mmCIF file of C-alpha atoms in Angstrom:
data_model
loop_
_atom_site.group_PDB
_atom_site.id
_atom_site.type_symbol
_atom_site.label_atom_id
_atom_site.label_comp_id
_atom_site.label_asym_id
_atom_site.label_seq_id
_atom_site.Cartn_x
_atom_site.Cartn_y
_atom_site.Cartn_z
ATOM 1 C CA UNK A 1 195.701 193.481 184.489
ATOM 2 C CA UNK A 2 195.918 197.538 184.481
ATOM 3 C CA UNK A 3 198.112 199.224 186.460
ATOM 4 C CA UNK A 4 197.834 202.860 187.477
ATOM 5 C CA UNK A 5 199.226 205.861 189.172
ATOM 6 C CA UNK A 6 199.626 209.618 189.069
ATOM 7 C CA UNK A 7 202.613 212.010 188.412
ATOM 8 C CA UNK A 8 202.688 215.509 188.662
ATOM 9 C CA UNK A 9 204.004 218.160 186.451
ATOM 10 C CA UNK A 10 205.223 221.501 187.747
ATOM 11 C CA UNK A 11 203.474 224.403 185.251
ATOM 12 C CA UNK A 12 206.201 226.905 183.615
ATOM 13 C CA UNK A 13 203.873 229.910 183.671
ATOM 14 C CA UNK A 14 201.103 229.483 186.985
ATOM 15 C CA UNK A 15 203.439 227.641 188.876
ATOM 16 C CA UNK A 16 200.627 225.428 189.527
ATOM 17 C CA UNK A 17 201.202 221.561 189.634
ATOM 18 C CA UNK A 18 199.380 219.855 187.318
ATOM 19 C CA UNK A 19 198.247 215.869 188.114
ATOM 20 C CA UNK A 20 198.458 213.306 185.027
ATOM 21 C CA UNK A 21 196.594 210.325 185.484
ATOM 22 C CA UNK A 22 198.221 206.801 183.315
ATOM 23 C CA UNK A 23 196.603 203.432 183.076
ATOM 24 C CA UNK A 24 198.665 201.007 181.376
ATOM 25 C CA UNK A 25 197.596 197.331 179.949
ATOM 26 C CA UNK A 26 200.321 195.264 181.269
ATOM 27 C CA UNK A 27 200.492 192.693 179.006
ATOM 28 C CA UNK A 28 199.892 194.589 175.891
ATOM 29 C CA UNK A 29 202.003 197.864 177.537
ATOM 30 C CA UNK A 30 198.911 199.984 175.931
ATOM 31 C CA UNK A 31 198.785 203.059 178.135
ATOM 32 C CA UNK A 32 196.023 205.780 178.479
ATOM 33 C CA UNK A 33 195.878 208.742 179.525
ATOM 34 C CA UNK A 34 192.631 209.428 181.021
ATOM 35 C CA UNK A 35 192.905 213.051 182.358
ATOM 36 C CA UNK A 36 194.782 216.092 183.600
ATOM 37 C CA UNK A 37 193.680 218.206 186.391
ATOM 38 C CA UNK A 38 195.016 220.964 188.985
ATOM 39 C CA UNK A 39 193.259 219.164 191.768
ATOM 40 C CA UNK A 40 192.996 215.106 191.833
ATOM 41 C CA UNK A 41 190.175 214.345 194.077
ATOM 42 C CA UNK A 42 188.342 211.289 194.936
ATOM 43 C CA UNK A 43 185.339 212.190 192.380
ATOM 44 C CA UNK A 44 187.427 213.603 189.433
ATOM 45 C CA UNK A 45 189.224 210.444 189.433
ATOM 46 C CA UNK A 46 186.403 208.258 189.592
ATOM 47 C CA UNK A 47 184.853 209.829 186.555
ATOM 48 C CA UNK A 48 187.638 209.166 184.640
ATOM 49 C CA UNK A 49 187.822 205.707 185.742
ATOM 50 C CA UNK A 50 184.618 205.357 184.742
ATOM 51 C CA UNK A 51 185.262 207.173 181.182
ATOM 52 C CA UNK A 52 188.355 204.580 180.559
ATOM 53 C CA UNK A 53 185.959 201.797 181.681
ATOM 54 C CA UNK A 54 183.669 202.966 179.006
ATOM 55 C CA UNK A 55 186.046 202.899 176.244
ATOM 56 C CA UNK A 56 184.434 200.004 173.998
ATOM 57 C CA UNK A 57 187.799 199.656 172.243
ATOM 58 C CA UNK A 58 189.556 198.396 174.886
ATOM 59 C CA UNK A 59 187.412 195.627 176.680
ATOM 60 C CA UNK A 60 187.550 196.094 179.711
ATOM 61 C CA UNK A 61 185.427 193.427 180.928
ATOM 62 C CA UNK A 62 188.425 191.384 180.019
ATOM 63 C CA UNK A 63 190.205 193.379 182.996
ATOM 64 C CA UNK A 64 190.239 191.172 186.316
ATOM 65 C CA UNK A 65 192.097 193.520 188.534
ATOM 66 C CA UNK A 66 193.857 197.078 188.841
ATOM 67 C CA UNK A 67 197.015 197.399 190.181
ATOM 68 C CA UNK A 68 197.075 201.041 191.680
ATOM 69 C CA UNK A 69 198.750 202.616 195.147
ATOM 70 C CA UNK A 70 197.206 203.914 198.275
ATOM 71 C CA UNK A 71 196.594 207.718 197.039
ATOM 72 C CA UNK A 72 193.735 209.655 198.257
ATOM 73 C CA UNK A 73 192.904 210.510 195.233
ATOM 74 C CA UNK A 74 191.620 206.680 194.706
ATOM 75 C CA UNK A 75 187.680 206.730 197.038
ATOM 76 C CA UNK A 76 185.417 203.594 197.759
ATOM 77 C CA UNK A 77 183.641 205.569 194.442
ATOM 78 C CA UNK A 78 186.441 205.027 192.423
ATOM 79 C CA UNK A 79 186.376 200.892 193.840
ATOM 80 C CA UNK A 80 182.707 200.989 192.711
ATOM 81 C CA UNK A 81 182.687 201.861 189.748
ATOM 82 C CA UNK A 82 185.949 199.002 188.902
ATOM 83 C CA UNK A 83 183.865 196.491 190.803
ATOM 84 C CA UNK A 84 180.542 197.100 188.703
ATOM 85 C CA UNK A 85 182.875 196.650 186.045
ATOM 86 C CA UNK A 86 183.962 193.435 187.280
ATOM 87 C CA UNK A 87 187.845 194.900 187.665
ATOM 88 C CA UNK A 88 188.854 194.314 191.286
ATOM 89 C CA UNK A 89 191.333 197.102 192.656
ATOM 90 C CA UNK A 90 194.648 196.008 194.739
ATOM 91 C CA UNK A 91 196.161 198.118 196.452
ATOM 92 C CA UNK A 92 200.229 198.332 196.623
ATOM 93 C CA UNK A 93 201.503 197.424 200.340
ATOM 94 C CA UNK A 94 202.532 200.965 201.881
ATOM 95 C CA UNK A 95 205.781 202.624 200.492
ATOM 96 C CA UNK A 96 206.683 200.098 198.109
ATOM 97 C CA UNK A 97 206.062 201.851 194.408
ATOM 98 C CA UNK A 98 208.186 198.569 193.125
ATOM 99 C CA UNK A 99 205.001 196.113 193.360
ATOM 100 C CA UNK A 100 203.675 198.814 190.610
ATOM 101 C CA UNK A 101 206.771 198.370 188.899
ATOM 102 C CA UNK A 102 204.551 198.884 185.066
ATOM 103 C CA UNK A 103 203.014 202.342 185.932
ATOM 104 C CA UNK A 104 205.953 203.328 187.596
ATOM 105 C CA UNK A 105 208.118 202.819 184.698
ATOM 106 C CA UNK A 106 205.610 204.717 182.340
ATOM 107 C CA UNK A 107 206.003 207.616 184.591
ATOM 108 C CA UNK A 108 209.816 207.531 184.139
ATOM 109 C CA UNK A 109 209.779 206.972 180.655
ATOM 110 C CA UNK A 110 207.178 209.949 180.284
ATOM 111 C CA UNK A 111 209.430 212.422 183.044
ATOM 112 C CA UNK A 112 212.571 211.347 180.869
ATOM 113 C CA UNK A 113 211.374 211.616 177.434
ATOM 114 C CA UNK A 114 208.980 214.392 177.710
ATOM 115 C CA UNK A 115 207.789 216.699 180.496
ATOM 116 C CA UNK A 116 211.754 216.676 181.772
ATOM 117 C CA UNK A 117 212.430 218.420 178.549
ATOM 118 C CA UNK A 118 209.819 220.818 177.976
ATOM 119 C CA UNK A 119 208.197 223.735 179.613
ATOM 120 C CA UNK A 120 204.663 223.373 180.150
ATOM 121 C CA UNK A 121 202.451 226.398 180.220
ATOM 122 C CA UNK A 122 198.874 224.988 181.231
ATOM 123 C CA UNK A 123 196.390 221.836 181.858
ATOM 124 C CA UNK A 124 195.381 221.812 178.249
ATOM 125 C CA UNK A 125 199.043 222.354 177.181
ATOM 126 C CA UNK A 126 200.119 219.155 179.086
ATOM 127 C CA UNK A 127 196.544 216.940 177.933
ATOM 128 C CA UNK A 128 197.874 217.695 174.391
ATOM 129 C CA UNK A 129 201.420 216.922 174.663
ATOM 130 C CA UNK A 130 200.327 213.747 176.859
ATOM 131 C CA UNK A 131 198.087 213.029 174.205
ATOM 132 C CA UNK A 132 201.088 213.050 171.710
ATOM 133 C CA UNK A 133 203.472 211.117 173.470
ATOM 134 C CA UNK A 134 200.939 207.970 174.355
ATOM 135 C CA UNK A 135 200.134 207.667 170.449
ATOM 136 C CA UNK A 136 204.108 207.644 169.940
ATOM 137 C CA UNK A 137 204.158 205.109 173.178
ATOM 138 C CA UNK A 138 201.305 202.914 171.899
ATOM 139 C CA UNK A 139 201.919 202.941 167.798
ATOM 140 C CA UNK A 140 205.527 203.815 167.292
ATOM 141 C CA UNK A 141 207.751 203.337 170.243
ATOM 142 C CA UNK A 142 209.774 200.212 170.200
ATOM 143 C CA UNK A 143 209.408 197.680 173.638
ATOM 144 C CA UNK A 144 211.843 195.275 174.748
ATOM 145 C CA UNK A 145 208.909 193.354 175.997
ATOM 146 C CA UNK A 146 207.119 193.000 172.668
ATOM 147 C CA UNK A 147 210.217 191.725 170.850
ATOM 148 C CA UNK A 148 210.842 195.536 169.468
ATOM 149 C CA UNK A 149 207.326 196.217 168.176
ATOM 150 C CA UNK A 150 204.767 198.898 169.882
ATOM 151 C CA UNK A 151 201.779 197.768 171.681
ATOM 152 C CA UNK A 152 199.299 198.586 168.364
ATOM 153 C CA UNK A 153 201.917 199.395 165.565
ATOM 154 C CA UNK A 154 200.313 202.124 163.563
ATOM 155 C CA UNK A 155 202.772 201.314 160.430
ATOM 156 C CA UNK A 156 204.704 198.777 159.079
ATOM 157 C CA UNK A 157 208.391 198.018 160.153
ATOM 158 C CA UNK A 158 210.554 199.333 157.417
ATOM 159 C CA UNK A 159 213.591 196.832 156.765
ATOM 160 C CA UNK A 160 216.544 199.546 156.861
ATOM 161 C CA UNK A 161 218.708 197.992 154.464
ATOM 162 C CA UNK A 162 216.659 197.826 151.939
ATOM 163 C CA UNK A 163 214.641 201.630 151.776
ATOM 164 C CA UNK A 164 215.037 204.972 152.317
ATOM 165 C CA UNK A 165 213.604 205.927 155.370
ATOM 166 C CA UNK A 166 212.443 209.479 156.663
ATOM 167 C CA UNK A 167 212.175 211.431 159.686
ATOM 168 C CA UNK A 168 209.112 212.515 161.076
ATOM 169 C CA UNK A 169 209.466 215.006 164.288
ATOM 170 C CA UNK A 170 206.849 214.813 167.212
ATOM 171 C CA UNK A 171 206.183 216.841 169.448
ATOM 172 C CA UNK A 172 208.927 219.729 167.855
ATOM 173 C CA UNK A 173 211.718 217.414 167.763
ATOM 174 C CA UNK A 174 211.756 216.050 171.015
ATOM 175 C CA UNK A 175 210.867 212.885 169.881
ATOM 176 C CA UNK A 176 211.377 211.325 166.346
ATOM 177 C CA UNK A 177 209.639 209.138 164.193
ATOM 178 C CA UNK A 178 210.823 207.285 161.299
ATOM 179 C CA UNK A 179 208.927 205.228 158.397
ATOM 180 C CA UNK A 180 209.688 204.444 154.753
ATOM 181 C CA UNK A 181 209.776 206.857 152.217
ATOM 182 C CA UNK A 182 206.967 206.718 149.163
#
């Protein structure tokens, strides 16, 4: 199963409100970020449905359904292009963001660990730092879910009695990273 939603992001210099798209791989807890744009429409999100459905790393045959919630943003394209992937879409009842209780938790763990804490100054400026944080989220960030490990570790566990162990900042600081030293 994916689940899916939207969050927006208030820009620092244009005052413009930028839209993130997520997509998140509920068992594994792999999230993508598929896009950023100033205007979320019914074929900009489509496309980049159909761009994450093209991803050959990911499967997504294996996908049966899509979890997302009644936005606009989401057309009869967008339920297309799932459905000729063989991913059905289901829709969330009206007002109740807890039945997407996965992307909804991404979006607070992305407010509250990023975009809360940083200005942003433009669409590419948030694509990047998006970018940044889902490769922390996916290969370094500890889950309670997964027994402590990331979705697709991108190191090996250092045991922290045993090794020195050094700090490696992400994103200037905001977020730290920490693996064995040589």
């Amino acid at each position: 199963m994916l689940a899916t939603g939207f969050f927006h992001v208030d820009c620092a210099v244009t005052l413009q409100r930028l839209y993130c798209l997520s997509v998140m791989q509920i068992s594994s807890r792999y999230v993508h970020i598929p896009g950023v744009t100033a205007s979320p429409d019914g074929p900009w999100t489509t496309q980049q449905i159909r761009n994450l459905l093209m991803d050959p790393g990911d499967r997504a045959a294996d996908f049966r359904f899509l979890v997302r919630d009644r936005a606009g943003q989401f057309s009869a394209s967008s339920g297309a292009a799932l459905a000729g992937a063989g991913t059905e879409a289901v829709k969330i009842p009206p007002r109740s963001p807890r039945a997407n209780a996965y992307a909804e938790r991404f979006v607070l763990t992305a407010r509250t660990e990023v975009t809360d804490r940083m200005l942003i100054f433009s669409a590419g400026h948030l694509r990047t730092v998006m970018a940044q944080h889902a490769r922390h989220y996916n290969g370094r960030r500890p889950h309670r879910a997964l027994q402590l490990q990331p979705p697709r570790p991108d190191h090996l566990v250092a045991d922290l009695s045993q090794e020195q162990i050094k700090r490696q900042p992400v994103l200037g600081g905001l977020i730290n990273e920490y693996e064995r030293v040589a």
